[in-house]
Short mmCIF file of C-alpha atoms in Angstrom, two decimals:
data_model
loop_
_atom_site.label_atom_id
_atom_site.label_comp_id
_atom_site.label_asym_id
_atom_site.label_seq_id
_atom_site.Cartn_x
_atom_site.Cartn_y
_atom_site.Cartn_z
CA MET A 1 0.00 0.00 0.00
CA SER A 2 3.01 2.34 0.46
CA ILE A 3 4.10 2.15 -3.19
CA PRO A 4 1.13 4.02 -4.68
CA HIS A 5 1.65 6.85 -2.17
CA THR A 6 5.26 7.24 -3.32
CA HIS A 7 4.25 7.51 -6.95
CA THR A 8 1.65 10.09 -6.09
CA PHE A 9 4.28 12.28 -4.30
CA LEU A 10 6.69 12.16 -7.20
CA ARG A 11 4.00 12.94 -9.71
CA THR A 12 2.80 15.92 -7.69
CA THR A 13 6.32 17.32 -7.22
CA GLY A 14 7.15 17.02 -10.91
CA GLY A 15 3.99 18.87 -11.90
CA GLY A 16 4.81 21.73 -9.56
CA MET A 17 8.30 22.17 -10.96
CA LEU A 18 6.95 22.21 -14.50
CA LEU A 19 4.45 24.90 -13.54
CA ASP A 20 7.24 27.05 -12.03
CA VAL A 21 9.29 26.76 -15.20
CA LEU A 22 6.35 27.76 -17.35
CA ILE A 23 5.69 30.80 -15.15
CA VAL A 24 9.33 31.94 -15.42
CA ILE A 25 9.28 31.53 -19.20
CA ALA A 26 6.04 33.53 -19.41
CA VAL A 27 7.53 36.37 -17.32
CA VAL A 28 10.67 36.48 -19.48
CA ILE A 29 8.59 36.57 -22.66
CA ALA A 30 6.41 39.36 -21.20
CA LEU A 31 9.51 41.40 -20.25
CA TRP A 32 10.97 40.88 -23.73
CA PHE A 33 7.78 42.18 -25.37
CA ALA A 34 7.77 45.16 -22.99
CA TRP A 35 11.43 45.94 -23.85
CA VAL A 36 10.68 45.73 -27.59
CA ALA A 37 7.67 48.00 -27.09
CA VAL A 38 9.89 50.80 -25.70
CA GLY A 39 12.40 50.45 -28.55
CA GLY A 40 14.66 47.93 -26.88
CA PRO A 41 17.16 46.89 -29.61
CA ALA A 42 17.37 50.41 -31.05
CA GLN A 43 17.94 51.94 -27.63
CA PHE A 44 20.58 49.37 -26.84
CA ALA A 45 22.44 50.00 -30.09
CA ALA A 46 22.27 53.80 -29.73
CA SER A 47 23.39 53.84 -26.13
CA PRO A 48 27.19 54.18 -25.74
CA GLU A 49 26.86 52.64 -22.33
CA GLY A 50 25.15 49.46 -23.62
CA LEU A 51 22.64 48.55 -20.94
CA PHE A 52 21.67 52.16 -20.13
CA LEU A 53 18.60 53.34 -22.03
CA ASP A 54 19.78 56.93 -21.61
CA ALA A 55 23.51 57.22 -21.07
CA PRO A 56 24.59 59.75 -18.38
CA THR A 57 26.12 62.91 -19.90
CA SER A 58 27.91 65.93 -18.48
CA GLU A 59 24.85 68.02 -19.25
CA THR A 60 22.62 65.68 -17.26
CA SER A 61 25.00 65.74 -14.33
CA THR A 62 25.37 69.53 -14.21
CA ASN A 63 21.81 70.61 -14.93
CA ASN A 64 20.76 70.19 -11.33
CA THR A 65 17.37 71.11 -9.98
CA GLY A 66 16.18 72.37 -6.64
CA GLU A 67 18.62 73.58 -4.00
CA ASP A 68 21.75 72.19 -5.71
CA ALA A 69 20.98 74.06 -8.92
CA PHE A 70 20.41 77.32 -7.01
CA GLN A 71 23.75 77.01 -5.23
CA ASN A 72 25.65 76.21 -8.43
CA ASN A 73 24.14 79.16 -10.31
CA PHE A 74 24.77 81.48 -7.36
CA TRP A 75 28.46 80.65 -7.11
CA HIS A 76 28.92 80.80 -10.87
CA THR A 77 27.41 84.29 -10.98
CA GLU A 78 29.48 85.43 -8.02
CA LYS A 79 32.66 84.22 -9.70
CA GLN A 80 31.89 86.16 -12.87
CA THR A 81 30.85 89.45 -11.29
CA SER A 82 33.48 89.53 -8.55
CA THR A 83 36.40 89.63 -11.01
CA GLN A 84 35.55 92.93 -12.69
CA SER A 85 34.94 96.29 -11.07
CA PRO A 86 31.84 98.30 -12.01
CA LEU A 87 34.27 101.12 -12.90
CA ALA A 88 35.89 99.00 -15.62
CA ALA A 89 33.56 100.47 -18.23
CA TYR A 90 34.83 103.98 -17.47
CA VAL A 91 38.59 103.41 -17.13
CA THR A 92 41.15 103.29 -19.91
CA MET A 93 44.82 102.43 -19.65
CA ARG A 94 47.78 102.84 -21.97
CA VAL A 95 51.46 102.14 -21.49
CA ASN A 96 54.78 103.69 -22.48
CA ALA A 97 57.52 101.06 -22.41
CA PRO A 98 60.82 102.59 -23.56
CA GLY A 99 62.92 99.48 -23.04
CA GLY A 100 63.80 98.93 -19.42
CA ILE A 101 64.33 102.50 -18.16
CA ALA A 102 62.41 102.81 -14.89
CA ASP A 103 62.31 106.62 -14.80
CA ALA A 104 60.94 106.76 -18.34
CA GLU A 105 58.32 104.00 -18.35
CA TYR A 106 54.81 104.77 -17.21
CA VAL A 107 51.17 103.75 -17.39
CA GLU A 108 48.45 106.31 -18.01
CA ILE A 109 45.10 105.70 -16.35
CA ALA A 110 42.12 107.84 -17.33
CA LEU A 111 38.66 108.02 -15.76
CA SER A 112 35.95 108.96 -18.23
CA SER A 113 34.09 112.20 -17.68
CA SER A 114 30.89 110.14 -17.91
CA SER A 115 31.82 108.06 -14.86
CA PRO A 116 29.07 108.23 -12.22
CA THR A 117 31.62 108.39 -9.42
CA SER A 118 35.21 109.24 -8.57
CA MET A 119 37.77 106.54 -7.81
CA THR A 120 40.35 106.41 -5.03
CA LEU A 121 43.58 104.94 -6.40
CA THR A 122 45.30 104.66 -3.02
CA GLY A 123 45.44 100.98 -2.11
CA TRP A 124 44.96 99.79 -5.70
CA THR A 125 47.58 97.64 -7.41
CA ILE A 126 49.25 97.26 -10.78
CA THR A 127 50.61 93.81 -11.54
CA SER A 128 53.09 92.73 -14.21
CA SER A 129 52.34 89.26 -15.56
CA SER A 130 55.83 88.65 -16.96
CA LEU A 131 57.93 89.87 -14.03
CA HIS A 132 55.36 88.93 -11.35
CA LYS A 133 55.76 92.36 -9.78
CA THR A 134 52.98 94.20 -7.96
CA PHE A 135 52.98 97.89 -7.11
CA THR A 136 50.51 99.17 -4.52
CA ILE A 137 49.56 102.81 -5.07
CA GLY A 138 50.17 104.92 -1.98
CA ASN A 139 49.29 108.47 -0.97
CA GLY A 140 50.23 111.72 -2.67
CA ILE A 141 50.41 115.49 -2.18
CA SER A 142 47.48 117.40 -3.63
CA VAL A 143 49.19 120.82 -3.35
CA LEU A 144 52.94 120.45 -3.59
CA HIS A 145 55.22 123.11 -2.08
CA GLN A 146 58.79 122.82 -3.28
CA GLY A 147 61.20 122.11 -0.44
CA ILE A 148 58.37 121.74 2.09
CA SER A 149 56.99 118.41 3.24
CA GLY A 150 53.26 118.24 2.64
CA ALA A 151 50.65 116.07 4.31
CA PRO A 152 50.05 112.88 2.29
CA GLU A 153 46.47 112.10 1.36
CA ASN A 154 44.50 109.64 -0.73
CA ILE A 155 44.95 109.92 -4.47
CA VAL A 156 41.49 110.45 -5.95
CA LEU A 157 40.56 110.76 -9.61
CA GLU A 158 37.40 112.69 -10.31
CA PRO A 159 35.55 112.02 -13.59
CA GLY A 160 37.62 113.38 -16.46
CA MET A 161 40.93 113.14 -14.57
CA HIS A 162 43.90 110.90 -15.32
CA ALA A 163 47.14 109.76 -13.73
CA TYR A 164 50.62 108.77 -14.81
CA ILE A 165 52.06 105.89 -12.82
CA ILE A 166 55.83 106.02 -13.32
CA SER A 167 58.02 103.06 -12.39
CA GLY A 168 60.94 105.19 -11.21
CA ARG A 169 61.54 107.66 -8.41
CA SER A 170 59.92 111.07 -8.01
CA PRO A 171 62.15 114.08 -8.79
CA VAL A 172 60.41 115.95 -5.94
CA GLY A 173 60.30 113.04 -3.50
CA ALA A 174 56.56 112.37 -3.63
CA SER A 175 53.60 111.64 -5.85
CA PHE A 176 51.72 114.86 -6.57
CA ARG A 177 48.79 116.45 -8.33
CA THR A 178 49.67 118.99 -10.98
CA ASN A 179 48.51 122.61 -10.95
CA ILE A 180 48.87 125.72 -13.06
CA CYS A 181 52.31 126.35 -11.54
CA SER A 182 53.78 122.86 -12.03
CA GLY A 183 55.74 123.83 -15.12
CA PHE A 184 58.17 125.81 -12.93
CA LEU A 185 59.33 122.51 -11.40
CA SER A 186 60.92 121.63 -14.73
CA ALA A 187 63.54 124.34 -14.22
CA TYR A 188 65.50 122.08 -11.90
CA GLN A 189 64.19 118.54 -12.46
CA THR A 190 63.33 116.35 -15.43
CA PHE A 191 59.86 114.82 -15.56
CA THR A 192 58.63 112.00 -17.76
CA PRO A 193 56.15 112.61 -19.25
CA PRO A 194 56.96 116.33 -19.43
CA LEU A 195 54.95 118.68 -17.25
CA ASP A 196 52.47 121.05 -18.84
CA MET A 197 54.10 124.42 -19.45
CA SER A 198 51.06 126.66 -19.06
CA CYS A 199 52.15 128.70 -16.06
CA PRO A 200 50.89 132.22 -15.42
CA PRO A 201 53.06 134.82 -17.17
CA ALA A 202 56.02 136.22 -15.25
CA GLN A 203 54.57 139.71 -15.21
CA ALA A 204 51.56 138.34 -13.29
CA LEU A 205 53.97 137.06 -10.64
CA ILE A 206 56.14 140.16 -10.45
CA GLY A 207 53.67 142.93 -11.16
CA ARG A 208 53.94 145.73 -13.66
CA ASN A 209 55.39 148.17 -11.11
CA ALA A 210 58.07 145.84 -9.76
CA SER A 211 60.85 147.74 -11.47
CA PRO A 212 61.19 151.29 -12.79
CA ASP A 213 63.73 150.00 -15.29
CA THR A 214 62.14 149.91 -18.73
CA ALA A 215 64.64 147.31 -19.94
CA CYS A 216 63.85 145.11 -16.94
CA ILE A 217 60.11 145.36 -17.58
CA SER A 218 60.68 144.37 -21.18
CA THR A 219 62.81 141.42 -20.05
CA ILE A 220 60.13 140.27 -17.61
CA GLU A 221 57.44 140.44 -20.29
CA SER A 222 59.56 138.36 -22.66
CA LEU A 223 60.31 135.57 -20.19
CA PRO A 224 59.25 132.13 -21.47
CA ARG A 225 56.35 130.52 -19.65
CA CYS A 226 57.38 128.62 -16.51
CA SER A 227 60.91 129.99 -16.70
CA ALA A 228 63.00 132.46 -14.71
CA THR A 229 65.80 132.51 -17.25
CA PRO A 230 65.69 135.68 -19.37
CA ARG A 231 66.53 135.56 -23.05
CA ASN A 232 68.34 138.88 -22.66
CA THR A 233 71.60 138.27 -20.81
CA THR A 234 72.49 141.96 -20.52
CA VAL A 235 69.88 142.88 -17.91
CA SER A 236 70.94 144.49 -14.65
CA ALA A 237 71.79 142.55 -11.52
CA SER A 238 68.83 144.09 -9.68
CA CYS A 239 66.47 142.98 -12.44
CA LEU A 240 67.85 139.43 -12.30
CA ALA A 241 67.43 139.42 -8.52
CA THR A 242 63.80 140.49 -8.87
CA ILE A 243 63.13 137.76 -11.42
CA LYS A 244 64.83 135.12 -9.27
CA GLU A 245 62.87 136.13 -6.20
CA ARG A 246 59.42 136.38 -7.76
CA VAL A 247 59.37 134.02 -10.73
CA SER A 248 59.31 130.62 -9.05
CA TYR A 249 57.09 127.67 -8.32
CA ASN A 250 56.46 128.48 -4.67
CA THR A 251 55.64 132.12 -5.42
CA CYS A 252 53.20 131.02 -8.07
CA VAL A 253 51.50 128.60 -5.66
CA SER A 254 51.17 131.19 -2.92
CA MET A 255 49.61 133.68 -5.34
CA PHE A 256 47.22 131.40 -7.23
CA GLU A 257 46.41 128.49 -4.89
CA LYS A 258 42.95 129.90 -4.13
CA ARG A 259 41.93 130.17 -7.77
CA PRO A 260 39.17 127.73 -8.82
CA ASP A 261 41.25 126.55 -11.77
CA PHE A 262 44.46 126.11 -9.76
CA SER A 263 44.52 122.31 -9.52
CA GLY A 264 45.10 120.30 -12.67
CA PRO A 265 43.33 117.14 -13.85
CA LEU A 266 46.47 115.00 -13.55
CA TRP A 267 48.42 113.07 -10.91
CA TYR A 268 52.04 111.96 -11.16
CA ILE A 269 52.36 108.74 -9.15
CA TYR A 270 55.75 107.12 -8.54
CA ALA A 271 56.53 103.48 -7.74
CA GLY A 272 60.08 104.36 -6.66
CA SER A 273 61.65 101.41 -8.48
CA LEU A 274 65.27 101.37 -9.60
CA SER A 275 64.57 98.79 -12.30
CA SER A 276 61.99 98.29 -14.99
CA PHE A 277 58.56 97.19 -13.78
CA TRP A 278 57.55 95.30 -16.93
CA TRP A 279 58.91 93.74 -20.10
CA SER A 280 58.46 95.19 -23.57
CA SER A 281 55.80 92.48 -24.02
CA ASP A 282 53.63 92.03 -20.96
CA ILE A 283 50.17 92.08 -19.44
CA LEU A 284 49.48 94.80 -16.88
CA THR A 285 46.43 94.59 -14.64
CA LEU A 286 44.97 97.39 -12.54
CA SER A 287 42.99 96.04 -9.56
CA ASP A 288 41.04 97.90 -6.91
CA ASP A 289 41.44 97.43 -3.17
CA THR A 290 38.97 94.52 -3.19
CA GLY A 291 40.88 92.62 -5.87
CA GLN A 292 38.45 93.36 -8.69
CA THR A 293 39.94 94.08 -12.12
CA VAL A 294 39.50 97.67 -13.23
CA ALA A 295 41.62 97.57 -16.40
CA SER A 296 43.99 95.20 -18.15
CA LEU A 297 46.41 95.90 -20.97
CA SER A 298 48.34 93.47 -23.16
CA PHE A 299 51.25 94.74 -25.25
#
């Protein structure tokens, strides 16, 4: 009686296994049809990653959404805007590179008259890409008195003003703003670029009644602008003494300092270097005190 029971067990077990196999085959066939329905073989062939229906790309990985996308866009914008100063649109720069002579090489920086604001150069830097040198602009003297130490102050360019930044040392020992009397400084020092020679006439400094000598008056009237050296060498000693005493830079400043047009639109700024600040081919960058680029020049 036990033998029939054994055959029944084996028959039942075999039928269950067959049913499981059929179910698996049916599932596989259903998945295959579903894969074909979504373009299976074509997707597989087109995908460079084989099994991926849509291969990951750099665009997919960087086009984030939500908070990550906001942070990425924020930092990208900050990086772009923080490198250039808002004044960059109003500042121009040109260079004079005479071949390694510090006292003769200079950069000219000009602030457009259409600029909405002035700019304080003190604390700004000029960097040479080739020599890896950086010059930080210091203070200057707004009203220079020859032979007298003035109080240093910030160098400020108002709209329409410009500045020469010279690599070498200052002939007068400081950076300074020009004025209508500055040309007299050229009598004893050499300036590069040359100072403007539009001083008041000598007779305005001396006065028409300074000398009763007709020849002396004529000599004074014929003096070149910004000069105390008469063309006529036969003038009297007293006339020469009068000219020497009254026709000078300091006299001019004391007489005209209060005039509205006394100060000029130009600063002479000196780096005080004994050697050249840049090569004949270089990139110079002007940066403000926050590190933003105001102007850059390649030559």
